[in-house]
Amino acid sequence: MTTTRFAPSPTGYIHVGNLRTALMNYLIARKAGGTFILRIDDTDPERSKEEYVDAIKQDMEWLGLHWDRIERQSERLDRYADAADKLREMGRFYEAFETPTELDLKRKKQLNMGKPPVYDRAALNLSDAEKEKLRAERGNGVWRFKLDHERIDWTDGILGDISIDAASVSDPVLIRGDGQVLYTIASVVDDTEMGVTDVVRGSDHVTNTATQIQIIEALGGQCPRFAHHSLLTGPQGEALSKRLGTLALRDLREQGVQPMALLSLMARLGSSDPVELRSDIAELIEGFDVNRFGAAPTKFDVQDLFPLTAKHLQSLPLADVADAVADAGVPAELAESFWEMARENITTLGDLKGWWELCRDGAEPLIADEDREFIEEAIALLPEGPFDGETWGTWTKAVKEATGRKGKGLFMPLRKALTGMERGPEMATLLPLLQVIRARG
Ligand code: GLU
């Protein structure tokens, strides 16, 4: 059965880049009728925060990306210790004692000599007595996985055929000197034990994948299918990594971005399929295929989310936005007609308030000198209430007859006088909502 997972580290809020990973894994699982796991990668006790775990869950729920299972790596440490023991028994795990400064020096030397900066495995030659001495002086060493120096090949769902020479990669550290288990092994143990069949993640993980394939094989696990999506860049192709902090999902939510706008964009951006607004997640699942994504960096422009948000909102019935309409201050009896008027004139729900204020308080009238008399005459001709969708037509007809004005010369001064703006909602739908006018009618 298809099983995927989204595995964020709770060291910050999730952003658009994470969302891409989450969504691809989610859609693969749902399309196959499989299982989607939310895995919290919290083996780093210093950097992992409970508040971020809660925030990740809230953000996923806001998007409607529901998980079937939640797992936490901090609750599975004994499994990782077992796997480490196994690797030790197999002779694939060794303790190394170099300090970061020493490693840095080695790397610099290698680079100077034109060699790739790969760990030289000096620790493999240490005798037991030497290790004992180093341990006494420096504390416990780190544990490195001994890669088999052969080529590591896989067919990547996005990148195609990949072949990496293991000799060009340093033996990865899987356990730190203080005993902290690192992601590289924890993830392998989880993916294997949880029966993960498909792993989609960012292309910054390609080298990890190479080493993880060897660890999975050493532990006798089944390798999942891997796909590495490209990283996002800004609209001009500039690196986005530093700005991702400002593209947290909760900030976008604050700015009024709608989940379906975000999901519609991220489920297709960087693929050969066009970005189109979808009305629900089921529609996104239908057309989704991870193999249709390209390897080139994907340009992301936060501004693209707003027209999609506007379009999505336009399609909604009042029932879906009733809370936001009420929060804007609109009385329940006007909610339906207010929404009819406002839906085509907002970008986000945050714009509702402004339209309601216009209805409730009126606007500073915009009246040119030459229109002053005309406006007075027109106001005097306002029909009796109650106002409805016909009122504007009846009224302007009467004004036309009395003043001889027509077309733009008739409508524009009225619009500007009533709304203070040259453009805006249909006057026929707006007029019955203008409370000041109602009071006069
Ligand atoms: N916690 C890892 C990360 O956020 C997960 C990577 C993976 O999907 O394996 O980068």
CSV table of C-alpha atoms and ligand atoms in Angstrom, one decimal:
chain,number,residue,atom,x,y,z
A,1,MET,CA,0.0,0.0,0.0
A,2,THR,CA,1.2,3.5,-0.8
A,3,THR,CA,2.5,5.3,2.3
A,4,THR,CA,4.0,8.7,2.3
A,5,ARG,CA,5.1,11.1,5.0
A,6,PHE,CA,5.7,14.8,5.5
A,7,ALA,CA,8.6,15.1,8.1
A,8,PRO,CA,9.1,18.7,9.3
A,9,SER,CA,11.5,19.5,12.1
A,10,PRO,CA,9.7,21.6,14.6
A,11,THR,CA,12.3,24.3,14.7
A,12,GLY,CA,10.3,27.0,13.1
A,13,TYR,CA,7.0,27.7,11.3
A,14,ILE,CA,6.4,25.9,8.0
A,15,HIS,CA,6.7,28.0,4.8
A,16,VAL,CA,5.8,27.7,1.1
A,17,GLY,CA,8.8,25.5,0.5
A,18,ASN,CA,7.7,23.0,3.1
A,19,LEU,CA,4.2,23.2,1.8
A,20,ARG,CA,5.4,22.0,-1.6
A,21,THR,CA,6.9,18.9,0.0
A,22,ALA,CA,3.9,18.3,2.3
A,23,LEU,CA,1.4,18.7,-0.6
A,24,MET,CA,3.2,16.4,-3.0
A,25,ASN,CA,3.4,13.6,-0.4
A,26,TYR,CA,-0.2,14.2,0.6
A,27,LEU,CA,-1.4,14.0,-3.0
A,28,ILE,CA,0.5,10.9,-3.8
A,29,ALA,CA,-1.0,9.1,-0.8
A,30,ARG,CA,-4.5,10.3,-1.5
A,31,LYS,CA,-4.5,9.5,-5.2
A,32,ALA,CA,-3.4,6.0,-4.4
A,33,GLY,CA,-5.9,5.6,-1.5
A,34,GLY,CA,-2.9,5.1,0.7
A,35,THR,CA,-1.7,6.5,4.1
A,36,PHE,CA,-0.3,9.9,4.8
A,37,ILE,CA,1.9,10.2,7.9
A,38,LEU,CA,2.8,13.5,9.6
A,39,ARG,CA,6.2,12.8,11.2
A,40,ILE,CA,7.7,15.2,13.6
A,41,ASP,CA,11.5,15.1,13.3
A,42,ASP,CA,12.3,16.2,16.8
A,43,THR,CA,15.5,14.4,17.7
A,44,ASP,CA,17.2,17.7,18.5
A,45,PRO,CA,15.9,18.6,21.9
A,46,GLU,CA,17.4,22.1,21.9
A,47,ARG,CA,16.0,23.4,18.7
A,48,SER,CA,12.7,21.5,18.7
A,49,LYS,CA,9.8,23.4,20.3
A,50,GLU,CA,6.4,22.3,21.3
A,51,GLU,CA,4.9,25.5,20.0
A,52,TYR,CA,6.1,24.7,16.5
A,53,VAL,CA,4.7,21.2,16.7
A,54,ASP,CA,1.3,22.8,17.5
A,55,ALA,CA,1.8,25.4,14.8
A,56,ILE,CA,2.6,22.8,12.1
A,57,LYS,CA,-0.6,20.9,13.0
A,58,GLN,CA,-2.7,24.1,12.8
A,59,ASP,CA,-1.2,25.1,9.5
A,60,MET,CA,-1.8,21.6,8.0
A,61,GLU,CA,-5.4,21.7,9.3
A,62,TRP,CA,-6.0,25.2,7.9
A,63,LEU,CA,-4.9,23.8,4.5
A,64,GLY,CA,-7.1,20.8,4.9
A,65,LEU,CA,-4.1,18.4,4.5
A,66,HIS,CA,-5.3,15.8,7.1
A,67,TRP,CA,-2.9,13.1,8.2
A,68,ASP,CA,-3.8,9.5,8.9
A,69,ARG,CA,-1.1,9.0,11.5
A,70,ILE,CA,1.2,11.2,13.5
A,71,GLU,CA,4.6,10.0,14.7
A,72,ARG,CA,7.3,11.7,16.7
A,73,GLN,CA,10.9,10.7,16.5
A,74,SER,CA,11.6,11.7,20.1
A,75,GLU,CA,9.3,8.8,21.1
A,76,ARG,CA,11.2,6.3,19.0
A,77,LEU,CA,14.8,6.8,20.2
A,78,ASP,CA,15.1,3.1,21.3
A,79,ARG,CA,14.4,2.0,17.7
A,80,TYR,CA,17.3,4.2,16.5
A,81,ALA,CA,19.6,2.8,19.2
A,82,ASP,CA,18.8,-0.7,18.0
A,83,ALA,CA,19.6,0.2,14.5
A,84,ALA,CA,22.9,1.8,15.6
A,85,ASP,CA,23.8,-1.5,17.5
A,86,LYS,CA,23.1,-3.5,14.3
A,87,LEU,CA,25.4,-1.3,12.2
A,88,ARG,CA,28.1,-1.5,14.9
A,89,GLU,CA,27.8,-5.3,14.9
A,90,MET,CA,28.2,-5.3,11.1
A,91,GLY,CA,31.3,-3.2,11.2
A,92,ARG,CA,29.6,-0.4,9.3
A,93,PHE,CA,29.7,2.1,12.2
A,94,TYR,CA,32.8,3.7,13.7
A,95,GLU,CA,33.7,6.3,16.2
A,96,ALA,CA,35.6,9.4,15.2
A,97,PHE,CA,37.0,12.1,17.4
A,98,GLU,CA,38.1,15.0,15.1
A,99,THR,CA,37.0,18.4,16.4
A,100,PRO,CA,35.1,20.7,14.0
A,101,THR,CA,38.3,22.8,13.6
A,102,GLU,CA,40.4,19.8,12.7
A,103,LEU,CA,37.8,18.7,10.1
A,104,ASP,CA,37.8,22.2,8.7
A,105,LEU,CA,41.5,22.1,8.3
A,106,LYS,CA,41.5,18.8,6.6
A,107,ARG,CA,38.9,20.0,4.2
A,108,LYS,CA,40.9,23.1,3.4
A,109,LYS,CA,44.0,21.0,2.7
A,110,GLN,CA,42.1,18.7,0.4
A,111,LEU,CA,40.6,21.6,-1.5
A,112,ASN,CA,44.1,23.2,-1.8
A,113,MET,CA,45.3,20.0,-3.4
A,114,GLY,CA,42.4,20.0,-5.7
A,115,LYS,CA,40.8,17.0,-4.0
A,116,PRO,CA,37.1,16.8,-3.0
A,117,PRO,CA,36.6,17.6,0.7
A,118,VAL,CA,35.6,14.1,1.8
A,119,TYR,CA,36.3,12.8,5.3
A,120,ASP,CA,39.6,10.8,5.1
A,121,ARG,CA,38.5,8.0,7.5
A,122,ALA,CA,41.5,8.5,9.7
A,123,ALA,CA,39.5,7.3,12.7
A,124,LEU,CA,39.3,3.8,11.1
A,125,ASN,CA,43.0,3.4,11.9
A,126,LEU,CA,42.7,4.2,15.6
A,127,SER,CA,43.7,1.4,18.0
A,128,ASP,CA,41.5,0.7,21.0
A,129,ALA,CA,44.0,2.3,23.2
A,130,GLU,CA,44.1,5.4,21.1
A,131,LYS,CA,40.3,5.6,21.1
A,132,GLU,CA,40.3,5.2,24.9
A,133,LYS,CA,42.8,8.0,25.2
A,134,LEU,CA,40.8,10.3,22.9
A,135,ARG,CA,37.6,9.5,24.7
A,136,ALA,CA,39.2,10.5,28.0
A,137,GLU,CA,40.5,13.7,26.6
A,138,ARG,CA,37.7,14.8,24.4
A,139,GLY,CA,34.6,12.9,25.5
A,140,ASN,CA,32.7,10.5,23.3
A,141,GLY,CA,33.3,10.6,19.6
A,142,VAL,CA,30.7,10.9,16.8
A,143,TRP,CA,29.5,7.7,15.0
A,144,ARG,CA,30.0,7.6,11.3
A,145,PHE,CA,28.4,5.2,8.9
A,146,LYS,CA,31.0,3.5,6.7
A,147,LEU,CA,29.8,3.8,3.1
A,148,ASP,CA,30.6,1.1,0.6
A,149,HIS,CA,32.7,2.8,-2.0
A,150,GLU,CA,30.6,1.9,-5.1
A,151,ARG,CA,28.1,3.8,-7.2
A,152,ILE,CA,24.7,4.5,-5.7
A,153,ASP,CA,22.0,4.5,-8.3
A,154,TRP,CA,18.3,5.2,-8.3
A,155,THR,CA,15.6,6.4,-10.7
A,156,ASP,CA,14.3,9.6,-9.3
A,157,GLY,CA,10.6,10.5,-9.8
A,158,ILE,CA,11.6,14.0,-10.8
A,159,LEU,CA,15.4,14.0,-11.6
A,160,GLY,CA,15.4,10.8,-13.6
A,161,ASP,CA,18.4,8.4,-13.4
A,162,ILE,CA,20.8,9.4,-10.7
A,163,SER,CA,24.2,7.9,-10.0
A,164,ILE,CA,26.5,9.0,-7.2
A,165,ASP,CA,29.9,7.8,-6.4
A,166,ALA,CA,29.9,6.9,-2.7
A,167,ALA,CA,33.6,7.7,-2.6
A,168,SER,CA,32.8,11.4,-3.3
A,169,VAL,CA,30.7,11.6,-0.1
A,170,SER,CA,31.9,11.7,3.5
A,171,ASP,CA,30.8,8.9,5.7
A,172,PRO,CA,27.8,10.5,7.4
A,173,VAL,CA,27.7,11.2,11.1
A,174,LEU,CA,24.6,9.4,12.4
A,175,ILE,CA,25.1,9.9,16.2
A,176,ARG,CA,26.6,13.0,17.8
A,177,GLY,CA,29.2,12.9,20.6
A,178,ASP,CA,26.5,13.8,23.1
A,179,GLY,CA,24.4,10.8,22.0
A,180,GLN,CA,21.9,12.8,19.9
A,181,VAL,CA,20.6,10.7,17.0
A,182,LEU,CA,20.7,12.5,13.7
A,183,TYR,CA,18.0,12.7,11.1
A,184,THR,CA,19.9,10.6,8.5
A,185,ILE,CA,19.5,7.4,10.5
A,186,ALA,CA,16.2,8.2,12.3
A,187,SER,CA,14.5,8.9,9.0
A,188,VAL,CA,15.8,5.6,7.5
A,189,VAL,CA,14.5,3.6,10.5
A,190,ASP,CA,11.1,5.3,10.4
A,191,ASP,CA,10.7,5.0,6.6
A,192,THR,CA,11.6,1.3,6.8
A,193,GLU,CA,9.5,0.4,9.9
A,194,MET,CA,6.5,2.5,8.8
A,195,GLY,CA,6.4,1.0,5.3
A,196,VAL,CA,7.0,4.3,3.5
A,197,THR,CA,6.8,3.6,-0.2
A,198,ASP,CA,7.4,7.1,-1.6
A,199,VAL,CA,9.5,9.9,-0.4
A,200,VAL,CA,9.3,13.3,-2.0
A,201,ARG,CA,11.6,16.0,-0.6
A,202,GLY,CA,13.7,19.0,-1.7
A,203,SER,CA,16.7,18.5,-4.0
A,204,ASP,CA,18.9,19.7,-1.1
A,205,HIS,CA,18.4,16.1,0.1
A,206,VAL,CA,19.9,14.3,-2.9
A,207,THR,CA,23.2,13.4,-1.2
A,208,ASN,CA,21.3,12.3,1.9
A,209,THR,CA,19.3,10.0,-0.2
A,210,ALA,CA,22.5,8.4,-1.6
A,211,THR,CA,23.8,7.6,1.9
A,212,GLN,CA,20.4,6.6,3.2
A,213,ILE,CA,20.0,4.1,0.4
A,214,GLN,CA,23.1,2.3,1.7
A,215,ILE,CA,21.9,2.5,5.3
A,216,ILE,CA,18.5,1.1,4.3
A,217,GLU,CA,20.2,-1.8,2.5
A,218,ALA,CA,22.6,-2.4,5.4
A,219,LEU,CA,19.6,-2.7,7.8
A,220,GLY,CA,17.8,-5.0,5.4
A,221,GLY,CA,15.0,-2.5,4.6
A,222,GLN,CA,13.1,-1.9,1.4
A,223,CYS,CA,14.1,1.3,-0.4
A,224,PRO,CA,11.2,3.7,-1.1
A,225,ARG,CA,10.8,5.4,-4.5
A,226,PHE,CA,12.5,8.8,-4.2
A,227,ALA,CA,11.6,12.1,-5.9
A,228,HIS,CA,13.5,15.4,-5.3
A,229,HIS,CA,11.6,18.5,-6.2
A,230,SER,CA,13.5,21.7,-7.2
A,231,LEU,CA,13.9,24.5,-4.8
A,232,LEU,CA,11.8,27.6,-5.0
A,233,THR,CA,13.4,30.9,-6.1
A,234,GLY,CA,11.9,34.4,-6.0
A,235,PRO,CA,10.2,35.9,-9.1
A,236,GLN,CA,13.6,37.0,-10.7
A,237,GLY,CA,15.2,33.6,-10.0
A,238,GLU,CA,16.9,34.9,-6.8
A,239,ALA,CA,17.5,32.5,-3.9
A,240,LEU,CA,14.5,32.3,-1.6
A,241,SER,CA,16.1,30.5,1.2
A,242,LYS,CA,16.7,33.7,3.3
A,243,ARG,CA,13.2,35.0,2.6
A,244,LEU,CA,11.4,31.8,3.4
A,245,GLY,CA,11.1,32.9,7.0
A,246,THR,CA,8.8,35.7,5.8
A,247,LEU,CA,6.8,33.2,3.7
A,248,ALA,CA,5.5,31.2,6.6
A,249,LEU,CA,2.1,29.8,6.0
A,250,ARG,CA,0.7,31.7,9.0
A,251,ASP,CA,1.9,35.0,7.6
A,252,LEU,CA,0.1,34.2,4.3
A,253,ARG,CA,-3.0,33.3,6.2
A,254,GLU,CA,-2.7,36.7,8.1
A,255,GLN,CA,-2.5,38.4,4.7
A,256,GLY,CA,-5.8,36.8,3.7
A,257,VAL,CA,-4.5,34.2,1.3
A,258,GLN,CA,-7.0,31.4,0.9
A,259,PRO,CA,-6.0,27.7,1.3
A,260,MET,CA,-7.3,26.7,-2.1
A,261,ALA,CA,-5.4,29.5,-3.8
A,262,LEU,CA,-2.2,28.3,-2.1
A,263,LEU,CA,-2.8,24.6,-2.8
A,264,SER,CA,-3.9,25.2,-6.4
A,265,LEU,CA,-0.6,27.1,-7.1
A,266,MET,CA,1.7,24.8,-5.2
A,267,ALA,CA,0.3,21.6,-6.6
A,268,ARG,CA,1.2,22.6,-10.2
A,269,LEU,CA,3.9,25.3,-10.0
A,270,GLY,CA,7.1,23.9,-11.6
A,271,SER,CA,5.2,21.1,-13.4
A,272,SER,CA,4.2,20.8,-17.1
A,273,ASP,CA,0.5,21.4,-16.1
A,274,PRO,CA,-1.0,24.9,-16.0
A,275,VAL,CA,-1.8,26.5,-12.7
A,276,GLU,CA,-5.6,26.8,-12.4
A,277,LEU,CA,-7.7,27.5,-9.5
A,278,ARG,CA,-9.4,24.3,-8.2
A,279,SER,CA,-12.4,24.3,-6.1
A,280,ASP,CA,-11.4,21.6,-3.7
A,281,ILE,CA,-8.6,19.2,-2.9
A,282,ALA,CA,-10.3,16.3,-4.6
A,283,GLU,CA,-9.8,18.1,-7.9
A,284,LEU,CA,-6.1,18.6,-7.2
A,285,ILE,CA,-5.7,14.9,-6.4
A,286,GLU,CA,-7.2,13.9,-9.7
A,287,GLY,CA,-4.7,15.6,-12.0
A,288,PHE,CA,-1.6,15.2,-9.8
A,289,ASP,CA,1.4,13.4,-11.1
A,290,VAL,CA,4.8,13.9,-9.4
A,291,ASN,CA,6.6,12.8,-12.6
A,292,ARG,CA,5.3,15.9,-14.4
A,293,PHE,CA,7.5,18.2,-12.3
A,294,GLY,CA,10.7,19.6,-13.7
A,295,ALA,CA,14.2,19.7,-12.2
A,296,ALA,CA,14.8,23.4,-12.8
A,297,PRO,CA,14.4,25.8,-9.9
A,298,THR,CA,10.8,26.9,-9.6
A,299,LYS,CA,10.0,30.6,-9.6
A,300,PHE,CA,7.5,31.6,-6.9
A,301,ASP,CA,5.9,35.0,-6.6
A,302,VAL,CA,3.8,35.5,-3.6
A,303,GLN,CA,1.7,38.1,-5.5
A,304,ASP,CA,0.3,35.2,-7.7
A,305,LEU,CA,-1.6,34.1,-4.6
A,306,PHE,CA,-3.9,37.1,-4.5
A,307,PRO,CA,-5.7,36.9,-7.9
A,308,LEU,CA,-6.3,33.2,-7.1
A,309,THR,CA,-7.6,34.1,-3.7
A,310,ALA,CA,-9.9,36.7,-5.2
A,311,LYS,CA,-11.2,34.3,-7.8
A,312,HIS,CA,-11.8,31.6,-5.1
A,313,LEU,CA,-13.7,34.0,-2.9
A,314,GLN,CA,-15.9,35.1,-5.8
A,315,SER,CA,-17.0,31.5,-6.2
A,316,LEU,CA,-18.2,31.1,-2.6
A,317,PRO,CA,-21.7,31.2,-1.4
A,318,LEU,CA,-22.5,33.3,1.7
A,319,ALA,CA,-22.5,30.2,3.9
A,320,ASP,CA,-18.8,29.7,3.4
A,321,VAL,CA,-17.9,33.3,4.4
A,322,ALA,CA,-20.7,34.1,6.8
A,323,ASP,CA,-18.3,34.5,9.8
A,324,ALA,CA,-16.1,36.9,7.9
A,325,VAL,CA,-19.1,38.9,6.8
A,326,ALA,CA,-20.4,39.1,10.3
A,327,ASP,CA,-16.9,40.0,11.6
A,328,ALA,CA,-16.8,42.9,9.2
A,329,GLY,CA,-19.8,44.2,11.1
A,330,VAL,CA,-22.5,43.5,8.6
A,331,PRO,CA,-25.9,42.9,10.2
A,332,ALA,CA,-27.4,39.4,9.5
A,333,GLU,CA,-30.3,40.8,7.5
A,334,LEU,CA,-28.0,42.5,5.0
A,335,ALA,CA,-25.4,39.7,4.8
A,336,GLU,CA,-26.8,38.1,1.7
A,337,SER,CA,-27.1,41.3,-0.4
A,338,PHE,CA,-23.8,42.6,1.0
A,339,TRP,CA,-22.0,39.5,-0.1
A,340,GLU,CA,-23.5,39.7,-3.5
A,341,MET,CA,-22.2,43.2,-3.9
A,342,ALA,CA,-18.8,42.7,-2.3
A,343,ARG,CA,-17.7,39.3,-3.6
A,344,GLU,CA,-16.5,40.6,-7.0
A,345,ASN,CA,-14.8,43.6,-5.4
A,346,ILE,CA,-12.5,42.0,-2.9
A,347,THR,CA,-9.0,40.5,-3.1
A,348,THR,CA,-9.1,39.0,0.4
A,349,LEU,CA,-11.8,38.8,3.1
A,350,GLY,CA,-9.9,41.6,4.9
A,351,ASP,CA,-11.4,43.9,2.3
A,352,LEU,CA,-14.9,43.3,3.5
A,353,LYS,CA,-14.6,45.7,6.3
A,354,GLY,CA,-13.9,48.7,4.0
A,355,TRP,CA,-16.9,48.0,1.9
A,356,TRP,CA,-19.1,47.7,4.9
A,357,GLU,CA,-17.8,51.0,6.3
A,358,LEU,CA,-18.7,52.6,3.0
A,359,CYS,CA,-22.2,51.1,3.2
A,360,ARG,CA,-22.7,52.1,6.8
A,361,ASP,CA,-21.0,55.5,7.0
A,362,GLY,CA,-21.1,56.6,3.4
A,363,ALA,CA,-18.0,58.1,1.7
A,364,GLU,CA,-16.6,61.5,1.4
A,365,PRO,CA,-18.5,62.6,-1.7
A,366,LEU,CA,-16.5,63.4,-4.8
A,367,ILE,CA,-18.4,66.2,-6.5
A,368,ALA,CA,-17.1,68.4,-9.2
A,369,ASP,CA,-18.2,72.0,-9.1
A,370,GLU,CA,-20.2,71.7,-12.4
A,371,ASP,CA,-22.0,68.7,-11.0
A,372,ARG,CA,-23.1,70.2,-7.7
A,373,GLU,CA,-26.6,71.3,-8.8
A,374,PHE,CA,-27.1,68.1,-10.7
A,375,ILE,CA,-26.4,66.0,-7.6
A,376,GLU,CA,-28.8,68.1,-5.5
A,377,GLU,CA,-31.5,67.6,-8.1
A,378,ALA,CA,-30.8,63.9,-8.2
A,379,ILE,CA,-30.9,63.5,-4.5
A,380,ALA,CA,-34.3,65.2,-4.4
A,381,LEU,CA,-35.5,62.6,-6.9
A,382,LEU,CA,-34.5,59.6,-4.8
A,383,PRO,CA,-37.5,57.2,-4.7
A,384,GLU,CA,-39.2,56.2,-1.5
A,385,GLY,CA,-37.8,53.2,0.3
A,386,PRO,CA,-37.6,50.3,0.7
A,387,PHE,CA,-34.7,50.1,-1.6
A,388,ASP,CA,-34.0,47.0,-3.7
A,389,GLY,CA,-32.2,46.0,-6.9
A,390,GLU,CA,-34.6,48.0,-9.0
A,391,THR,CA,-34.1,51.3,-7.2
A,392,TRP,CA,-31.0,52.4,-9.0
A,393,GLY,CA,-32.7,51.9,-12.4
A,394,THR,CA,-35.9,53.7,-11.4
A,395,TRP,CA,-34.0,56.5,-9.8
A,396,THR,CA,-31.5,57.1,-12.7
A,397,LYS,CA,-34.3,57.0,-15.2
A,398,ALA,CA,-36.1,59.8,-13.3
A,399,VAL,CA,-32.9,61.8,-13.0
A,400,LYS,CA,-32.3,61.4,-16.7
A,401,GLU,CA,-35.7,62.7,-17.6
A,402,ALA,CA,-35.5,65.6,-15.2
A,403,THR,CA,-31.9,66.7,-16.2
A,404,GLY,CA,-31.5,65.5,-19.7
A,405,ARG,CA,-28.2,63.8,-18.8
A,406,LYS,CA,-27.4,60.4,-20.0
A,407,GLY,CA,-24.6,57.7,-20.1
A,408,LYS,CA,-21.4,58.5,-18.3
A,409,GLY,CA,-22.4,62.1,-17.6
A,410,LEU,CA,-25.4,60.8,-15.7
A,411,PHE,CA,-23.9,57.8,-13.9
A,412,MET,CA,-20.4,58.8,-13.1
A,413,PRO,CA,-21.2,61.9,-11.0
A,414,LEU,CA,-23.7,59.9,-9.0
A,415,ARG,CA,-21.2,57.1,-8.4
A,416,LYS,CA,-18.6,59.5,-7.3
A,417,ALA,CA,-21.0,61.4,-5.1
A,418,LEU,CA,-22.2,58.2,-3.4
A,419,THR,CA,-19.0,56.2,-3.1
A,420,GLY,CA,-16.2,58.8,-3.4
A,421,MET,CA,-14.7,56.6,-6.1
A,422,GLU,CA,-14.7,56.3,-9.9
A,423,ARG,CA,-14.9,52.6,-9.9
A,424,GLY,CA,-16.4,50.0,-7.7
A,425,PRO,CA,-19.3,47.6,-7.3
A,426,GLU,CA,-22.4,47.6,-9.5
A,427,MET,CA,-24.4,50.6,-8.3
A,428,ALA,CA,-27.7,48.7,-8.5
A,429,THR,CA,-26.4,46.2,-5.9
A,430,LEU,CA,-24.6,48.8,-3.8
A,431,LEU,CA,-27.4,51.4,-3.6
A,432,PRO,CA,-29.8,49.4,-1.4
A,433,LEU,CA,-26.9,48.8,1.0
A,434,LEU,CA,-26.0,52.5,1.4
A,435,GLN,CA,-27.4,53.2,4.9
A,436,VAL,CA,-27.2,57.0,4.5
A,437,ILE,CA,-29.3,56.8,1.4
A,438,ARG,CA,-31.7,54.4,2.9
A,439,ALA,CA,-32.3,56.8,5.7
A,440,ARG,CA,-33.2,59.5,3.2
A,441,GLY,CA,-35.4,57.3,1.0
B,1,GLU,N1,13.2,16.7,8.8
B,1,GLU,C1,13.7,16.7,7.4
B,1,GLU,C2,13.7,18.0,6.8
B,1,GLU,O1,12.8,18.8,7.2
B,1,GLU,C3,12.9,15.7,6.6
B,1,GLU,C4,13.6,15.4,5.3
B,1,GLU,C5,12.9,14.2,4.7
B,1,GLU,O2,11.8,14.3,4.1
B,1,GLU,O3,13.4,13.1,4.8
B,1,GLU,O4,14.5,18.4,6.0
